[in-house]
Amino acid sequence: MTASVELVEFDDVVARFDPVLGIEVHVELSTNTKMFCGCPTEFGAEPNTQVCPVCLGLPGALPVVNRAAVESAMRIGLALNCSIAPWGRFARKNYFYPDMPKNFQTSQYDEPIAVDGFLDLTLDDGEVVRIGIERAHMEEDTGKSLHVGGADGRIHGADHSLLDYNRAGVPLIEIVTKMVPDTGARAPEVARAYVTALRDLIKSLGVSDVRMDQGSMRADVNLSLSPSGSGQLGTRTETKNVNSLRSVERAVRHEMSRQAGVLDAGGEIVQETRHFDEQTGHTRAGRRKETSEDYRYFPEPDLVPIAPSQEWVEELRGTLPELPWERRRRIQDEWGISDEEIRDLVNAGALDLVEATVAAGAPSQEARSWWVAYLAQQANTRELELADLPITAPQVARVIELVASGELTNKLARQVVDGVLDGEGSPDEVVATRGLKVVSDEGELIAAVDAALAEQPDVVEKIRGGKTQAAGAIVGAVMKATRGQADAKRVKELVVQRSCP
């Protein structure tokens, strides 16, 4: 019945049901080596070239905890306002799956490294929502299955599957929220805002590149519905491995509509994992959701407990950088911009780029204008993220400097930027190669103006008669003759002067 369920309109869902969210985020740490062995963690290496007896779970191999991963986990916990546990152990989470070579995952169960924190979100309209953090615990990642012959790499219809164990054993932090009730119609927005804020926070700590497109950050979205005002908890589903911010929002919205459709049809929600389809925006059933008892957790006998001293914790607390929301407030105050403007910069992925451009010497207003206007348009045209454009913040600052000095007009500056984006070199090299500098020779400008005036004597008479707006025709002719390399303001001044001797 759930496969053909009729979706309920979103507004109808929130009028009759109360959604409850829960989000689990897995973050791969950017350590040089794996969680329990010395294998490298470089992304994109040839399959099965970054493995050893430990991460393959071969008999007699013994794990050793990666100290840098433990420190990264504690720094994440501290940034999330968690308490760092003075004592904790690793456990074996037992299950069979082809990409788990040991048939168990080394994780933390009842003694996580960080507990009971929170993260405050500011939504687009300024509303602040506090998300409680249940725990953040350390574990290792699994390998990766590649299904060959099926549609879009899925197992359904595949001829065979290949396994790459390079990722097996890469350090992971799993961050689990407490239940998030009372979000109503804003549940999809809150889910996206939370994952966005968490991504920005972890990136600022420098412990992960949080590349959702590469799987170094993945979100599992839990959702349940209950009749409005009932106070009861519904049965939850868990949509696994959602790999973009937009998809987090879409997955929540779809699950709300789907679950409401199941309930309206007299069915029951099955506690299960589900998978999000990027093409349709829908979720589909995976497997029945196990309970903790199904995993038969027991303490990992080959690893000693983790017992961080208070001195170590405070030392790590002192390494925390300026957190994203603190930084945004500082930048907003320094640049004198509104809440809406700072949100637009963040949403456009331009804040880091603008700040770097300002640090390279550009005024903030001009830096913002270039990145959120012309360069954002170029990124869209080239189907790239803004940060992936082949132009650096110092290069943009140099273009702004050339405009401020009068060596380039805004029109010429855009041509310079185009040249940099097309791989023609630095801004100065593009200017030299394309011959784009503003014509600053007064004699050359006067000659061009006089030539244009001689060709349009009727326009000259209008200017002499006081119709100075007619000068536009002459200015256009001069700009064309100079290939746009003249200062239009100075050209207009000369046109009026030369027409009225």
PDB file of C-alpha atoms in Angstrom, residues 230-331:
ATOM      1  CA  SER A 230      -2.426  14.560  20.663  1.00  0.00           C
ATOM      2  CA  GLY A 231       0.961  14.674  22.344  1.00  0.00           C
ATOM      3  CA  GLN A 232       1.628  11.158  21.076  1.00  0.00           C
ATOM      4  CA  LEU A 233       4.709  10.075  19.181  1.00  0.00           C
ATOM      5  CA  GLY A 234       4.223   8.504  15.794  1.00  0.00           C
ATOM      6  CA  THR A 235       6.318   5.733  14.258  1.00  0.00           C
ATOM      7  CA  ARG A 236       9.426   7.158  12.643  1.00  0.00           C
ATOM      8  CA  THR A 237      11.182   6.427   9.396  1.00  0.00           C
ATOM      9  CA  GLU A 238      14.853   7.109   8.715  1.00  0.00           C
ATOM     10  CA  THR A 239      15.808   8.407   5.284  1.00  0.00           C
ATOM     11  CA  LYS A 240      19.458   7.405   4.887  1.00  0.00           C
ATOM     12  CA  ASN A 241      22.503   9.128   3.439  1.00  0.00           C
ATOM     13  CA  VAL A 242      20.893  12.293   2.102  1.00  0.00           C
ATOM     14  CA  ASN A 243      23.769  14.073   0.391  1.00  0.00           C
ATOM     15  CA  SER A 244      22.780  17.686  -0.231  1.00  0.00           C
ATOM     16  CA  LEU A 245      21.180  20.508   1.727  1.00  0.00           C
ATOM     17  CA  ARG A 246      18.355  20.835  -0.779  1.00  0.00           C
ATOM     18  CA  SER A 247      17.694  17.110  -0.582  1.00  0.00           C
ATOM     19  CA  VAL A 248      17.417  17.245   3.222  1.00  0.00           C
ATOM     20  CA  GLU A 249      14.591  19.752   2.873  1.00  0.00           C
ATOM     21  CA  ARG A 250      12.904  17.796   0.066  1.00  0.00           C
ATOM     22  CA  ALA A 251      13.167  14.489   1.949  1.00  0.00           C
ATOM     23  CA  VAL A 252      11.417  15.916   5.019  1.00  0.00           C
ATOM     24  CA  ARG A 253       8.666  17.467   2.915  1.00  0.00           C
ATOM     25  CA  HIS A 254       8.058  14.258   0.989  1.00  0.00           C
ATOM     26  CA  GLU A 255       8.038  12.025   4.069  1.00  0.00           C
ATOM     27  CA  MET A 256       5.491  14.295   5.733  1.00  0.00           C
ATOM     28  CA  SER A 257       3.201  14.029   2.698  1.00  0.00           C
ATOM     29  CA  ARG A 258       3.769  10.290   2.272  1.00  0.00           C
ATOM     30  CA  GLN A 259       3.228   9.384   5.915  1.00  0.00           C
ATOM     31  CA  ALA A 260       0.043  11.454   6.019  1.00  0.00           C
ATOM     32  CA  GLY A 261      -1.168   9.577   2.931  1.00  0.00           C
ATOM     33  CA  VAL A 262      -0.487   6.210   4.586  1.00  0.00           C
ATOM     34  CA  LEU A 263      -2.343   7.232   7.741  1.00  0.00           C
ATOM     35  CA  ASP A 264      -5.275   8.685   5.787  1.00  0.00           C
ATOM     36  CA  ALA A 265      -5.594   5.390   3.924  1.00  0.00           C
ATOM     37  CA  GLY A 266      -5.888   3.509   7.211  1.00  0.00           C
ATOM     38  CA  GLY A 267      -2.384   2.075   7.073  1.00  0.00           C
ATOM     39  CA  GLU A 268       0.392   2.029   9.616  1.00  0.00           C
ATOM     40  CA  ILE A 269       3.816   3.604   9.303  1.00  0.00           C
ATOM     41  CA  VAL A 270       6.539   0.977   9.147  1.00  0.00           C
ATOM     42  CA  GLN A 271       9.674   1.682  11.171  1.00  0.00           C
ATOM     43  CA  GLU A 272      12.214   1.352   8.400  1.00  0.00           C
ATOM     44  CA  THR A 273      15.105   2.941   6.602  1.00  0.00           C
ATOM     45  CA  ARG A 274      14.285   4.703   3.355  1.00  0.00           C
ATOM     46  CA  HIS A 275      16.319   6.049   0.460  1.00  0.00           C
ATOM     47  CA  PHE A 276      15.943   9.438  -1.195  1.00  0.00           C
ATOM     48  CA  ASP A 277      15.642   9.616  -4.992  1.00  0.00           C
ATOM     49  CA  GLU A 278      17.258  12.813  -6.278  1.00  0.00           C
ATOM     50  CA  GLN A 279      15.395  12.603  -9.585  1.00  0.00           C
ATOM     51  CA  THR A 280      11.855  12.333  -8.230  1.00  0.00           C
ATOM     52  CA  GLY A 281      12.279  13.968  -4.823  1.00  0.00           C
ATOM     53  CA  HIS A 282      10.605  10.910  -3.280  1.00  0.00           C
ATOM     54  CA  THR A 283      11.741   8.335  -0.739  1.00  0.00           C
ATOM     55  CA  ARG A 284      11.517   4.585  -1.218  1.00  0.00           C
ATOM     56  CA  ALA A 285      11.547   1.737   1.261  1.00  0.00           C
ATOM     57  CA  GLY A 286      14.836   0.179   2.301  1.00  0.00           C
ATOM     58  CA  ARG A 287      14.932  -2.307   5.153  1.00  0.00           C
ATOM     59  CA  ARG A 288      13.149  -2.691   8.459  1.00  0.00           C
ATOM     60  CA  LYS A 289      14.896  -0.593  11.094  1.00  0.00           C
ATOM     61  CA  GLU A 290      16.857  -2.604  13.615  1.00  0.00           C
ATOM     62  CA  THR A 291      16.898  -1.850  17.336  1.00  0.00           C
ATOM     63  CA  SER A 292      20.075  -1.613  19.383  1.00  0.00           C
ATOM     64  CA  GLU A 293      19.517  -5.191  20.603  1.00  0.00           C
ATOM     65  CA  ASP A 294      19.692  -6.433  17.013  1.00  0.00           C
ATOM     66  CA  TYR A 295      23.263  -5.186  16.743  1.00  0.00           C
ATOM     67  CA  ARG A 296      24.417  -7.178  19.810  1.00  0.00           C
ATOM     68  CA  TYR A 297      26.710  -4.406  21.045  1.00  0.00           C
ATOM     69  CA  PHE A 298      29.519  -5.419  23.357  1.00  0.00           C
ATOM     70  CA  PRO A 299      32.715  -3.626  24.498  1.00  0.00           C
ATOM     71  CA  GLU A 300      35.579  -3.754  22.020  1.00  0.00           C
ATOM     72  CA  PRO A 301      38.136  -6.030  23.739  1.00  0.00           C
ATOM     73  CA  ASP A 302      41.115  -4.867  21.662  1.00  0.00           C
ATOM     74  CA  LEU A 303      40.920  -1.162  22.597  1.00  0.00           C
ATOM     75  CA  VAL A 304      41.512   0.528  25.926  1.00  0.00           C
ATOM     76  CA  PRO A 305      38.937   3.072  27.169  1.00  0.00           C
ATOM     77  CA  ILE A 306      39.204   6.748  26.259  1.00  0.00           C
ATOM     78  CA  ALA A 307      39.659   8.873  29.410  1.00  0.00           C
ATOM     79  CA  PRO A 308      40.442  12.503  28.486  1.00  0.00           C
ATOM     80  CA  SER A 309      41.702  14.601  31.378  1.00  0.00           C
ATOM     81  CA  GLN A 310      40.085  17.936  32.171  1.00  0.00           C
ATOM     82  CA  GLU A 311      43.381  19.623  31.274  1.00  0.00           C
ATOM     83  CA  TRP A 312      43.286  18.056  27.802  1.00  0.00           C
ATOM     84  CA  VAL A 313      39.673  19.119  27.327  1.00  0.00           C
ATOM     85  CA  GLU A 314      40.438  22.727  28.309  1.00  0.00           C
ATOM     86  CA  GLU A 315      43.497  22.762  26.076  1.00  0.00           C
ATOM     87  CA  LEU A 316      41.298  21.754  23.137  1.00  0.00           C
ATOM     88  CA  ARG A 317      38.646  24.292  24.118  1.00  0.00           C
ATOM     89  CA  GLY A 318      41.323  26.944  23.731  1.00  0.00           C
ATOM     90  CA  THR A 319      41.900  25.889  20.109  1.00  0.00           C
ATOM     91  CA  LEU A 320      38.318  26.565  19.019  1.00  0.00           C
ATOM     92  CA  PRO A 321      38.229  29.230  16.296  1.00  0.00           C
ATOM     93  CA  GLU A 322      35.780  32.066  15.878  1.00  0.00           C
ATOM     94  CA  LEU A 323      32.540  30.176  15.272  1.00  0.00           C
ATOM     95  CA  PRO A 324      30.492  30.886  12.121  1.00  0.00           C
ATOM     96  CA  TRP A 325      27.690  32.860  13.777  1.00  0.00           C
ATOM     97  CA  GLU A 326      30.223  34.959  15.743  1.00  0.00           C
ATOM     98  CA  ARG A 327      32.161  35.612  12.555  1.00  0.00           C
ATOM     99  CA  ARG A 328      29.043  36.625  10.641  1.00  0.00           C
ATOM    100  CA  ARG A 329      28.082  39.103  13.353  1.00  0.00           C
ATOM    101  CA  ARG A 330      31.587  40.597  13.355  1.00  0.00           C
ATOM    102  CA  ILE A 331      31.636  40.923   9.567  1.00  0.00           C
TER     103      ILE A 331
END
